[in-house]
Coordinates of N, CA and C in Angstrom, one line a residue:
M765 N -32.7 42.5 123.0 CA -32.3 43.5 123.5 C -31.3 43.2 123.1
N766 N -29.9 43.7 122.8 CA -28.1 43.3 122.7 C -27.4 43.8 124.1
A767 N -26.4 42.8 124.2 CA -25.5 43.2 124.9 C -25.2 44.6 125.7
Y768 N -25.3 45.8 124.3 CA -24.8 47.1 125.5 C -26.0 47.5 125.6
E769 N -27.3 47.0 124.7 CA -28.1 47.5 126.0 C -28.8 47.4 126.7
E770 N -28.6 45.8 127.0 CA -28.7 45.1 128.0 C -27.5 45.7 129.6
Y771 N -26.6 45.8 128.7 CA -25.4 46.3 130.0 C -26.2 48.6 130.7
M772 N -26.1 48.5 129.5 CA -26.6 50.2 129.8 C -28.3 50.2 130.6
R773 N -29.3 49.5 130.4 CA -30.1 49.5 131.4 C -30.1 49.0 132.9
E774 N -29.0 48.2 132.8 CA -28.5 47.7 134.0 C -27.7 48.3 134.8
M775 N -27.3 48.9 134.1 CA -26.9 50.7 134.9 C -27.3 51.3 135.0
A776 N -28.4 51.9 134.0 CA -29.4 53.3 134.8 C -30.2 52.1 135.7
R777 N -30.9 50.8 135.9 CA -31.0 50.5 137.8 C -31.0 51.5 138.8
P778 N -29.5 51.8 139.3 CA -30.2 52.8 139.9 C -30.1 54.0 140.1
M779 N -30.1 54.4 139.1 CA -30.9 56.4 138.6 C -32.0 55.5 138.5
R780 N -32.0 54.3 138.3 CA -34.4 55.0 137.8 C -34.9 54.8 139.1
E781 N -33.6 53.6 140.6 CA -35.0 54.1 141.2 C -34.6 54.8 142.5
E782 N -33.4 55.3 142.2 CA -33.4 56.9 143.2 C -34.7 57.3 142.9
L783 N -35.6 57.5 142.1 CA -37.0 58.2 141.4 C -37.6 57.6 142.2
T784 N -37.5 56.3 141.8 CA -39.0 54.9 142.0 C -39.2 55.1 143.7
N785 N -37.5 55.1 144.5 CA -38.4 54.5 146.2 C -38.7 55.8 146.5
A786 N -38.4 57.0 145.5 CA -38.4 58.0 145.9 C -40.0 58.6 146.3
G787 N -40.7 58.0 145.5 CA -42.3 57.9 144.4 C -43.0 58.4 143.5
F788 N -41.6 58.4 142.6 CA -42.6 58.4 141.2 C -42.7 57.3 140.4
D789 N -43.4 57.0 139.5 CA -43.8 56.7 138.6 C -42.9 56.9 137.4
E790 N -43.0 55.6 136.9 CA -41.3 55.6 135.9 C -43.2 55.8 134.5
L791 N -42.5 56.3 133.7 CA -43.7 56.4 132.2 C -42.5 55.5 130.7
T792 N -42.9 54.5 130.6 CA -42.3 53.6 129.7 C -42.0 53.3 128.6
T793 N -43.4 53.8 128.3 CA -43.5 54.0 126.7 C -44.7 55.2 126.8
P794 N -44.6 55.5 124.9 CA -45.6 56.7 124.6 C -46.6 56.7 125.2
E795 N -47.3 55.7 125.0 CA -48.7 55.2 125.2 C -49.3 55.6 127.0
S796 N -47.7 55.5 127.7 CA -47.7 55.7 128.8 C -48.2 56.9 130.2
V797 N -47.5 57.6 128.4 CA -47.0 59.2 128.5 C -48.4 59.5 128.1
D798 N -48.9 59.4 127.6 CA -50.2 60.1 126.8 C -51.3 59.6 127.7
Q799 N -52.0 58.6 127.9 CA -52.6 57.9 129.2 C -52.7 58.6 130.5
F800 N -51.4 59.2 131.3 CA -51.1 59.9 132.5 C -51.4 61.9 132.2
M801 N -50.9 62.4 130.9 CA -51.0 63.5 130.4 C -52.3 63.9 130.1
A802 N -53.5 63.1 129.2 CA -54.7 62.5 129.1 C -55.7 62.7 130.7
E803 N -55.2 61.7 131.6 CA -56.4 61.7 132.7 C -55.3 62.3 133.7
N804 N -54.2 63.0 133.5 CA -54.0 63.6 135.5 C -54.6 64.8 135.4
K805 N -55.1 65.1 136.3 CA -56.3 66.9 136.3 C -55.0 67.3 137.1
E806 N -54.0 67.0 138.1 CA -53.8 67.6 139.5 C -52.5 68.1 138.7
S807 N -51.4 69.0 140.2 CA -49.7 69.0 139.2 C -49.3 67.9 139.8
A808 N -47.9 67.2 138.4 CA -47.5 67.0 138.5 C -46.3 66.6 137.8
L809 N -45.2 66.5 138.8 CA -44.1 67.1 138.4 C -43.3 65.7 137.2
V810 N -42.6 66.4 136.5 CA -42.4 65.3 135.4 C -40.1 65.4 135.4
V811 N -39.7 64.6 135.4 CA -38.3 64.7 135.7 C -38.0 63.9 134.4
I812 N -37.8 64.9 133.3 CA -36.7 64.1 132.6 C -34.9 63.5 132.3
N813 N -35.3 62.2 133.4 CA -33.4 61.4 134.1 C -33.0 60.8 132.8
S814 N -31.8 60.9 133.5 CA -31.0 61.0 132.3 C -29.3 60.3 133.2
V815 N -28.2 59.3 132.5 CA -27.1 59.5 132.8 C -26.2 59.9 133.3
C816 N -26.3 61.3 133.0 CA -25.2 61.6 133.2 C -24.8 62.4 134.5
G817 N -23.7 63.0 135.3 CA -23.1 63.9 136.2 C -24.1 64.7 136.7
C818 N -25.0 65.5 136.2 CA -26.2 66.3 136.5 C -27.4 65.7 137.4
A819 N -27.3 64.5 136.5 CA -28.4 64.4 136.6 C -28.1 63.9 138.3
A820 N -26.8 62.9 137.8 CA -26.4 62.3 139.4 C -26.7 62.8 140.8
G821 N -25.9 64.0 140.5 CA -25.7 65.2 141.3 C -26.2 66.4 141.3
L822 N -26.9 66.3 141.0 CA -27.9 67.8 141.5 C -29.7 67.8 140.9
A823 N -29.8 67.1 139.0 CA -31.4 66.9 139.3 C -32.3 66.3 140.2
R824 N -31.9 64.5 140.2 CA -32.4 63.8 140.5 C -32.3 63.9 142.7
P825 N -31.3 64.8 143.3 CA -31.4 65.0 144.6 C -32.6 66.1 144.8
A826 N -32.3 67.3 144.2 CA -33.1 68.6 144.1 C -34.6 68.7 143.9
A827 N -34.9 67.1 143.0 CA -35.8 66.9 142.9 C -36.6 66.1 143.6
I828 N -35.7 65.3 144.7 CA -36.3 64.6 146.5 C -36.4 65.6 147.2
A829 N -35.6 66.6 146.9 CA -35.1 67.3 148.0 C -36.6 68.1 148.8
S830 N -37.4 68.2 146.9 CA -38.3 69.8 147.4 C -39.2 69.4 147.6
L831 N -39.1 67.7 148.0 CA -40.7 67.2 148.1 C -41.4 67.7 149.1
T832 N -40.3 67.9 150.5 CA -40.5 68.1 151.9 C -41.5 69.0 152.0
G833 N -41.7 69.5 151.5 CA -42.8 71.0 151.8 C -44.1 71.3 152.2
D834 N -45.0 71.6 152.2 CA -45.9 71.1 151.8 C -46.8 71.8 151.0
K835 N -46.3 72.7 150.3 CA -47.0 72.7 149.3 C -46.2 72.0 147.9
K836 N -46.4 70.9 147.4 CA -45.6 70.1 146.6 C -46.7 69.9 145.2
P837 N -46.4 68.9 144.7 CA -46.8 68.4 143.2 C -47.7 67.2 143.9
S838 N -49.0 67.1 143.3 CA -49.7 65.8 143.4 C -49.4 64.1 143.1
K839 N -48.2 64.9 142.3 CA -48.5 63.5 140.5 C -46.1 63.8 140.5
L840 N -45.9 62.2 140.4 CA -44.4 62.5 140.3 C -44.4 61.2 139.2
V841 N -44.0 62.6 138.5 CA -43.4 60.7 136.7 C -41.6 60.7 136.6
T842 N -41.8 59.8 135.9 CA -40.3 60.4 135.9 C -40.0 59.4 134.2
V843 N -39.7 60.0 133.3 CA -38.6 59.4 131.8 C -37.3 59.5 131.7
F844 N -37.0 58.3 131.0 CA -35.9 58.1 131.1 C -35.1 58.4 129.7
A845 N -34.3 59.3 129.2 CA -33.5 59.9 128.7 C -32.7 59.4 127.7
G846 N -32.7 58.2 126.7 CA -31.0 57.8 126.4 C -31.9 56.1 126.4
Q847 N -32.6 55.9 127.1 CA -33.3 54.7 127.7 C -34.3 54.2 127.8
D848 N -35.4 55.1 127.7 CA -36.9 54.7 127.1 C -37.3 56.1 126.1
R849 N -36.9 56.2 125.1 CA -36.4 56.9 123.8 C -37.6 57.8 123.5
E850 N -38.3 56.4 122.9 CA -40.0 56.8 122.6 C -40.8 57.7 123.8
A851 N -41.0 57.0 124.8 CA -41.4 58.2 126.0 C -41.4 59.1 126.2
T852 N -39.7 59.2 126.5 CA -39.0 60.6 126.0 C -39.3 61.7 125.7
S853 N -39.4 60.7 124.3 CA -39.7 62.0 122.3 C -41.4 62.1 123.0
R854 N -42.6 61.3 123.2 CA -43.4 61.8 123.9 C -43.7 62.6 124.5
M855 N -43.0 62.8 125.6 CA -43.6 64.1 127.4 C -43.2 64.9 126.7
R856 N -41.6 65.1 126.5 CA -41.5 66.4 125.3 C -42.1 67.0 124.4
E857 N -42.9 66.5 123.3 CA -43.7 67.5 123.0 C -44.7 67.6 123.2
Y858 N -45.4 67.4 124.7 CA -46.5 68.0 125.5 C -45.7 69.5 126.2
F859 N -44.0 69.7 126.1 CA -43.6 70.4 127.4 C -43.4 71.3 125.6
E860 N -44.9 72.0 124.8 CA -44.6 73.2 124.0 C -43.6 74.8 124.9
G861 N -43.1 74.9 123.5 CA -41.6 75.7 123.8 C -40.8 75.8 123.9
T862 N -40.1 74.6 124.1 CA -39.3 73.8 125.5 C -38.0 72.8 124.1
E863 N -37.0 73.6 124.2 CA -35.7 72.4 123.8 C -35.7 71.6 124.2
P864 N -36.1 70.2 123.6 CA -35.4 68.9 124.2 C -33.9 69.0 125.5
S865 N -33.8 68.6 126.3 CA -32.6 69.0 127.6 C -33.1 68.0 128.3
S866 N -32.1 67.0 128.3 CA -31.4 66.2 129.3 C -30.4 66.4 130.8
P867 N -31.0 66.2 131.7 CA -32.0 66.2 132.8 C -32.5 67.2 132.7
S868 N -34.1 67.3 133.0 CA -35.1 68.4 132.7 C -35.7 68.5 134.1
M869 N -36.6 69.0 134.2 CA -37.9 68.7 134.8 C -39.2 69.4 134.6
A870 N -40.6 69.4 134.9 CA -41.3 70.1 134.1 C -42.2 70.5 135.4
L871 N -43.2 70.7 135.6 CA -44.3 70.9 136.0 C -45.7 71.4 135.3
V872 N -46.6 70.1 135.5 CA -47.1 70.4 134.5 C -49.0 69.8 134.7
K873 N -50.0 70.2 134.6 CA -51.6 70.3 135.0 C -52.5 69.9 133.9
D874 N -53.1 69.1 134.0 CA -54.0 69.1 132.9 C -53.5 69.4 131.2
G875 N -52.1 68.3 131.7 CA -51.5 68.4 130.2 C -50.7 69.0 129.8
K876 N -51.0 70.5 130.9 CA -50.8 71.5 130.1 C -49.3 71.6 130.9
L877 N -48.3 72.5 130.1 CA -46.7 72.9 130.6 C -47.5 73.8 131.7
Q878 N -46.3 73.9 133.2 CA -46.5 74.5 132.9 C -45.4 75.7 133.8
Y879 N -44.8 74.5 134.2 CA -43.0 75.5 135.1 C -42.0 74.3 134.2
F880 N -40.8 75.2 133.1 CA -39.9 73.7 132.7 C -38.0 74.5 133.9
I881 N -38.0 73.3 133.9 CA -36.2 73.7 133.9 C -35.5 73.1 133.4
P882 N -34.8 73.4 132.6 CA -34.1 72.7 131.2 C -32.7 72.9 132.3
R883 N -31.6 72.2 131.9 CA -30.4 71.4 131.8 C -29.3 72.9 132.4
E884 N -29.8 74.0 131.6 CA -29.3 74.5 131.6 C -29.6 75.5 133.0
Q885 N -30.5 75.2 133.8 CA -30.7 76.1 134.8 C -30.5 75.1 136.7
I886 N -29.9 73.2 135.6 CA -29.6 72.9 136.5 C -27.7 72.6 136.2
E887 N -27.0 72.3 135.3 CA -25.9 72.3 135.6 C -25.4 73.3 135.8
G888 N -24.3 73.4 136.7 CA -23.7 73.8 137.3 C -24.4 75.0 138.2
F889 N -25.1 74.5 138.9 CA -25.8 75.9 140.1 C -26.3 74.8 141.0
E890 N -26.5 74.8 142.9 CA -26.0 74.0 144.1 C -27.9 73.4 143.3
V891 N -27.4 72.4 144.2 CA -28.7 71.3 144.4 C -30.5 72.5 144.8
E892 N -29.7 72.7 145.9 CA -30.3 74.4 146.5 C -30.9 75.3 145.6
E893 N -30.7 75.6 145.2 CA -30.5 76.6 144.1 C -32.1 76.0 143.5
I894 N -31.5 75.0 142.9 CA -32.4 74.0 142.2 C -33.9 73.5 142.5
M895 N -33.6 73.1 143.9 CA -34.9 73.2 144.9 C -35.1 74.4 145.1
T896 N -34.6 75.9 145.0 CA -35.7 77.1 145.3 C -36.4 76.8 143.8
Q897 N -36.1 76.8 143.2 CA -37.3 77.1 141.1 C -38.4 76.3 141.8
L898 N -38.2 74.7 142.1 CA -39.1 74.3 142.3 C -40.1 74.3 143.8
T899 N -39.6 74.7 144.7 CA -40.7 75.8 146.1 C -41.3 76.6 145.2
D900 N -40.6 77.3 144.1 CA -41.1 78.9 143.3 C -42.3 78.4 142.9
A901 N -41.7 77.3 142.0 CA -42.6 76.8 140.8 C -44.2 76.2 141.6
Y902 N -44.3 75.1 143.3 CA -44.7 74.8 143.2 C -46.0 75.5 144.2
S903 N -45.1 76.7 144.8 CA -46.2 78.0 145.3 C -46.7 78.7 144.5
K904 N -46.3 78.4 143.3 CA -47.6 79.3 142.0 C -47.9 78.4 141.6
Y905 N -47.6 76.6 141.5 CA -48.7 76.1 140.5 C -49.4 74.9 141.4
C906 N -49.4 74.6 142.8 CA -50.1 73.2 143.2 C -51.0 73.8 144.0

């Protein structure tokens, strides 16, 4: 790992920990993504994390806050765009019909995309509006 990669990994650590401390499991390799998608039969929230401001100020807080209700996904996972590139790319392959987007959030079940929130529905919105998108999806798919 070169000095730049090391620096970026260190800078991203608190951004990773914000989700892992909230119960999200990190998928850092294409193999871990494939294993999760093949074996998980329950509803799962997937957060494609990012270093950008809308991930910090909107996506991560909304994802975490959306988990307080009774109806929520059984599993929580995350991949980190720009950090774990291969894992992120592999996860995006499961999101058929969507454009790559960072940050973004998806609800998956049985290896299939159920609901997707792209960056365009995160950036410029309030945390509460994003939470509502998620909780509405949980009501429908969880």
